[in-house]
PDB file of C-alpha atoms in Angstrom:
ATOM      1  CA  UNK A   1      92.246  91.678  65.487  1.00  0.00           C
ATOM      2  CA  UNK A   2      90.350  88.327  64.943  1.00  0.00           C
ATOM      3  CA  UNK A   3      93.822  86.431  65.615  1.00  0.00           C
ATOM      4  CA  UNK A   4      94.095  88.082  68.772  1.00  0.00           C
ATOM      5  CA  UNK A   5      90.475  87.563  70.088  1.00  0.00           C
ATOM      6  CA  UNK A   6      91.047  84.059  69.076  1.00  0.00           C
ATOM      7  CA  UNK A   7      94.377  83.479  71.395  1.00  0.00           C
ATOM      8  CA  UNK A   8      92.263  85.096  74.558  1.00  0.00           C
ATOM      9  CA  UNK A   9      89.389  82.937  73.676  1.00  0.00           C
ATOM     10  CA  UNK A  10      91.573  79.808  73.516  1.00  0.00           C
ATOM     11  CA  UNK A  11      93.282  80.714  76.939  1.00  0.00           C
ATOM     12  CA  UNK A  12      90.386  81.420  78.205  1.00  0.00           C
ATOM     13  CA  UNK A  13      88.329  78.149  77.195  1.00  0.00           C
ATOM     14  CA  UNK A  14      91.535  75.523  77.464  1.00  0.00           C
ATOM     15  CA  UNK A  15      92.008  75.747  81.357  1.00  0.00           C
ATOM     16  CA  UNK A  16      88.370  75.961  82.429  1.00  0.00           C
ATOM     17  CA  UNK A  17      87.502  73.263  80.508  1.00  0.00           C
ATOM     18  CA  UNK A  18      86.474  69.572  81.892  1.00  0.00           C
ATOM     19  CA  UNK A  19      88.443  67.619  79.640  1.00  0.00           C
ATOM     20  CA  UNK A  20      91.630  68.588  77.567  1.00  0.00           C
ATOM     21  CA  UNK A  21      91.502  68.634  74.115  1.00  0.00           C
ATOM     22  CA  UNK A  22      95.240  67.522  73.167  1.00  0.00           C
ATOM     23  CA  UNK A  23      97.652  66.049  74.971  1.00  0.00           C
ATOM     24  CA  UNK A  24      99.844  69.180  75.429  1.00  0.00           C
ATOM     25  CA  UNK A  25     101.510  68.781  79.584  1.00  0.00           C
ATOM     26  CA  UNK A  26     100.957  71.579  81.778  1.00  0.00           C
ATOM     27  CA  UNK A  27     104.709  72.726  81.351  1.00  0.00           C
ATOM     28  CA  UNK A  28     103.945  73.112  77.396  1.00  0.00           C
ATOM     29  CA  UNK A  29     100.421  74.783  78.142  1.00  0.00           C
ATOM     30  CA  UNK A  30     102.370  77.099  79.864  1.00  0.00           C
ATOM     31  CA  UNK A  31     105.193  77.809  77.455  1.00  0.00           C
ATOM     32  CA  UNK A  32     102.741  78.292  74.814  1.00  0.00           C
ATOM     33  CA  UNK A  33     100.511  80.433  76.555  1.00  0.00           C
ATOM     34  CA  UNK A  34     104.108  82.897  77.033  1.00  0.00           C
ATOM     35  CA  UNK A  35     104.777  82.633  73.303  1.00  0.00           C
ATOM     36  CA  UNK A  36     101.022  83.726  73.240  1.00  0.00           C
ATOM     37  CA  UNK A  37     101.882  86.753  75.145  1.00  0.00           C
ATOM     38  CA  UNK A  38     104.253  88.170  73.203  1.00  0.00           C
ATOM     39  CA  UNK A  39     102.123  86.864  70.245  1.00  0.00           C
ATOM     40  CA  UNK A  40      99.208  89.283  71.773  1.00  0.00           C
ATOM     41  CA  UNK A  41     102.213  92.490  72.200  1.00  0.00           C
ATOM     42  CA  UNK A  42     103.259  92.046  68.074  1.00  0.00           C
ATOM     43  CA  UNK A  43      99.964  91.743  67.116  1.00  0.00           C
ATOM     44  CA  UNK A  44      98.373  95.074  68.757  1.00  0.00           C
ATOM     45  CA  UNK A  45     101.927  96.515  67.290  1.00  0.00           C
ATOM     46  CA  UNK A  46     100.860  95.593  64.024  1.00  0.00           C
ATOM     47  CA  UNK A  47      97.430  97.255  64.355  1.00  0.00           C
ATOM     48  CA  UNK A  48      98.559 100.398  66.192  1.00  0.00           C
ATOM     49  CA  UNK A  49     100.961 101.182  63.495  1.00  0.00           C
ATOM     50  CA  UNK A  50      99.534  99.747  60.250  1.00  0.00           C
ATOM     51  CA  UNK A  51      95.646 100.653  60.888  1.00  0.00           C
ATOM     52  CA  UNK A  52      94.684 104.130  59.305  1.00  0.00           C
ATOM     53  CA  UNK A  53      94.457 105.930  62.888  1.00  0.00           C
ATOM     54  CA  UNK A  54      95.631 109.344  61.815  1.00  0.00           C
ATOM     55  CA  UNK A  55      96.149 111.470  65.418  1.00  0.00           C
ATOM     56  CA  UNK A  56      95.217 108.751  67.543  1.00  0.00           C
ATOM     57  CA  UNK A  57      98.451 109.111  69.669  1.00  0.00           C
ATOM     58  CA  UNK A  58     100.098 111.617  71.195  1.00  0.00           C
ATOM     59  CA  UNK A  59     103.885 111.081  71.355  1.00  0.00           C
ATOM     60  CA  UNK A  60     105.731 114.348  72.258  1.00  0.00           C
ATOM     61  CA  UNK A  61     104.845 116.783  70.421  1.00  0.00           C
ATOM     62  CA  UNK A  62     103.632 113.968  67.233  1.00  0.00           C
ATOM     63  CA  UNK A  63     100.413 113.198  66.735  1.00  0.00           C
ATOM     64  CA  UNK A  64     101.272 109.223  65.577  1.00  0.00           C
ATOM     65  CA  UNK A  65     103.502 106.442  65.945  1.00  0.00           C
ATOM     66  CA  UNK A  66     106.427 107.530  63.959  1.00  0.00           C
ATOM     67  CA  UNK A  67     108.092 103.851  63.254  1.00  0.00           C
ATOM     68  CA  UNK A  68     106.902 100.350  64.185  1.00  0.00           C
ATOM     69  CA  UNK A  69     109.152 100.015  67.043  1.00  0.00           C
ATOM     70  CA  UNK A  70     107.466 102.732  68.714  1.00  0.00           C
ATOM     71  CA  UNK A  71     104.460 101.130  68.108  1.00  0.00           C
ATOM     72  CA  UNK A  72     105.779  97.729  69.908  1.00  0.00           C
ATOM     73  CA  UNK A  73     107.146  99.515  72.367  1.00  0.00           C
ATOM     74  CA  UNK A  74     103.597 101.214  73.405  1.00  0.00           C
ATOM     75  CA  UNK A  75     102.131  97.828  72.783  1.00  0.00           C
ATOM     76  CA  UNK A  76     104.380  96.271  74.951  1.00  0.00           C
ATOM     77  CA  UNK A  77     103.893  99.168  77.727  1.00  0.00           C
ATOM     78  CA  UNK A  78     100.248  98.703  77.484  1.00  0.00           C
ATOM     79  CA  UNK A  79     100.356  95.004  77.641  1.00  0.00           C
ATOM     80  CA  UNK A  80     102.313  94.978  81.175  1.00  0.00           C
ATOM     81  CA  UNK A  81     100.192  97.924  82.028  1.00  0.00           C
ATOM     82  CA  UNK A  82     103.178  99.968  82.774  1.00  0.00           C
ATOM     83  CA  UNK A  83     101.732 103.227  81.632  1.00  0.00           C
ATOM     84  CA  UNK A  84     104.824 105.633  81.210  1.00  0.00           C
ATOM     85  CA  UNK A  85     102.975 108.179  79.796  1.00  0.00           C
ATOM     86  CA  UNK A  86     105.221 108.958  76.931  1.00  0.00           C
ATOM     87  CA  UNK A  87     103.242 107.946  74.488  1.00  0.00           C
ATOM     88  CA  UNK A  88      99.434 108.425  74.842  1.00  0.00           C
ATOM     89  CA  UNK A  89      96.263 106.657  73.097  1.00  0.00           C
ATOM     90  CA  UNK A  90      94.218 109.955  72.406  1.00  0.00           C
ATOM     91  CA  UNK A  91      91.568 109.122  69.974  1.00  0.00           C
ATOM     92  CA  UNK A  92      88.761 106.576  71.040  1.00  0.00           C
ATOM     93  CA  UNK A  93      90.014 103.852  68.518  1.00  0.00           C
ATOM     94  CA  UNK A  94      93.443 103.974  70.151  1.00  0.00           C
ATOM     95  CA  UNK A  95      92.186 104.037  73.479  1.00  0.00           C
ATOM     96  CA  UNK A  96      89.652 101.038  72.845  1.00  0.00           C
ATOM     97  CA  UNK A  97      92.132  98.986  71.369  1.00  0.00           C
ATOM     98  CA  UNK A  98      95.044  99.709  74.467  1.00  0.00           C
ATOM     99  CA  UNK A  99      92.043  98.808  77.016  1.00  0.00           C
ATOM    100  CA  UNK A 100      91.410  95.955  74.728  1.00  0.00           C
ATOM    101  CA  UNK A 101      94.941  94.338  74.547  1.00  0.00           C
ATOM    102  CA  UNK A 102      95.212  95.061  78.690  1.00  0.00           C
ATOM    103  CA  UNK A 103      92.169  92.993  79.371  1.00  0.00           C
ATOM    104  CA  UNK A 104      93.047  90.119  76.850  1.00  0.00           C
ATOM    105  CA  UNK A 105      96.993  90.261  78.110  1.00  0.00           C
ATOM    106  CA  UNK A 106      95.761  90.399  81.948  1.00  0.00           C
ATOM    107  CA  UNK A 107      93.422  86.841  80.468  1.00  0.00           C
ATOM    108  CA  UNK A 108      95.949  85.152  79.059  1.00  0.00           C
ATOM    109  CA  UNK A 109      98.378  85.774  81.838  1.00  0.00           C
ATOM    110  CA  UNK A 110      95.802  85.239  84.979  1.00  0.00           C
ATOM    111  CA  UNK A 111      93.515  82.833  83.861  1.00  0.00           C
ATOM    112  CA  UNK A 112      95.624  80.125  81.631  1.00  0.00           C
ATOM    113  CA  UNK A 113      99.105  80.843  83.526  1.00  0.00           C
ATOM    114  CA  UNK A 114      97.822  80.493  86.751  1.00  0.00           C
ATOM    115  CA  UNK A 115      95.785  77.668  85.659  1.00  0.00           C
ATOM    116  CA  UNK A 116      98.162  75.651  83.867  1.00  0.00           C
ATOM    117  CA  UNK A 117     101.174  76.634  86.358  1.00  0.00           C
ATOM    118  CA  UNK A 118      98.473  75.068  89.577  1.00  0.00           C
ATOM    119  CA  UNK A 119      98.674  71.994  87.607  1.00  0.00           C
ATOM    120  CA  UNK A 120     102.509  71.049  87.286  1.00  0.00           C
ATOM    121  CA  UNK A 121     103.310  68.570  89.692  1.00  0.00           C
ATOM    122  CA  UNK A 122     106.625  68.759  91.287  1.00  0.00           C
ATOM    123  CA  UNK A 123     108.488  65.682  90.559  1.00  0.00           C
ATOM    124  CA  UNK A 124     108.195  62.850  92.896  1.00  0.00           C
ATOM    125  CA  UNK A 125     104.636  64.479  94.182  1.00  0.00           C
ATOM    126  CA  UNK A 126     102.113  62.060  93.625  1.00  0.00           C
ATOM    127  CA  UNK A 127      99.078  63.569  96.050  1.00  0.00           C
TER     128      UNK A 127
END
C-alpha cells in the first residue's frame, strides 16, 4: 500500500511544483504517469487478493476473490470507476481500499495527465 500512496503522492507533487526535479519532457511525464496507472490497477490486485480479507467480497454467490485475475479485473473496474456490480467490496476493508484506489487513480489521471498533457507544445508552436 505504501508503493501506491507513494505513486499518487509523486503525481500529485511533480506537476504542481515550481521547478522540475529531472529533466523528464512532458511527453515522458506523461507516458510514465500511464505506466503509473496500470502500476496503481496491479498493485490494489495484489492487495485485494493476497491480504487476509476473508468475506470481504461478494462475487456471485462467493464470498472472495476466487483467483488473482478476478482480483485485477475488480481492480481494474474500480480504477475506471466502471462499477459493474458483479463483484462487490462488502466488508469495510474492501470498501476502503476500492474508494481508496478510485481517488488515487482519478489523481494520477486528472491532476498529472492533464497537467503534463497542457504542457506539450505542438511542434513548430513557439507562443
Amino acid at each position: 500500500m505504501s508503493r501506491v500512496c507513494e505513486i499518487a503522492y509523486a503525481f500529485y507533487r511533480d506537476p504542481l511544483s515550481p521547478t522540475k526535479e529531472s529533466d523528464l519532457t512532458p511527453t515522458d511525464r506523461v507516458r510514465m504517469a500511464m505506466r503509473s496507472y496500470f502500476g496503481v490497477a496491479a498493485n490494489f490486485a495484489v492487495l485485494y487478493y493476497f491480504a487476509p480479507m476473508a468475506a470481504q467480497f461478494k462475487v456471485g454467490d462467493a464470498s472472495q476473490l476466487a483467483s488473482f485475475l478476478e482480483a485485477f479485473y475488480f481492480s481494474g473496474v474500480t480504477l475506471a470507476t466502471l462499477g459493474y456490480g458483479d463483484v462487490v467490496p462488502v466488508g469495510a476493508v474492501s470498501r476502503t481500499m476500492a474508494l481508496a484506489e478510485v481517488f488515487i487513480g482519478l489523481l494520477v489521471v486528472v491532476v498529472a495527465v492533464a497537467a503534463y498533457i497542457g504542457a506539450i507544445k505542438p511542434p513548430g508552436d513557439d507562443v
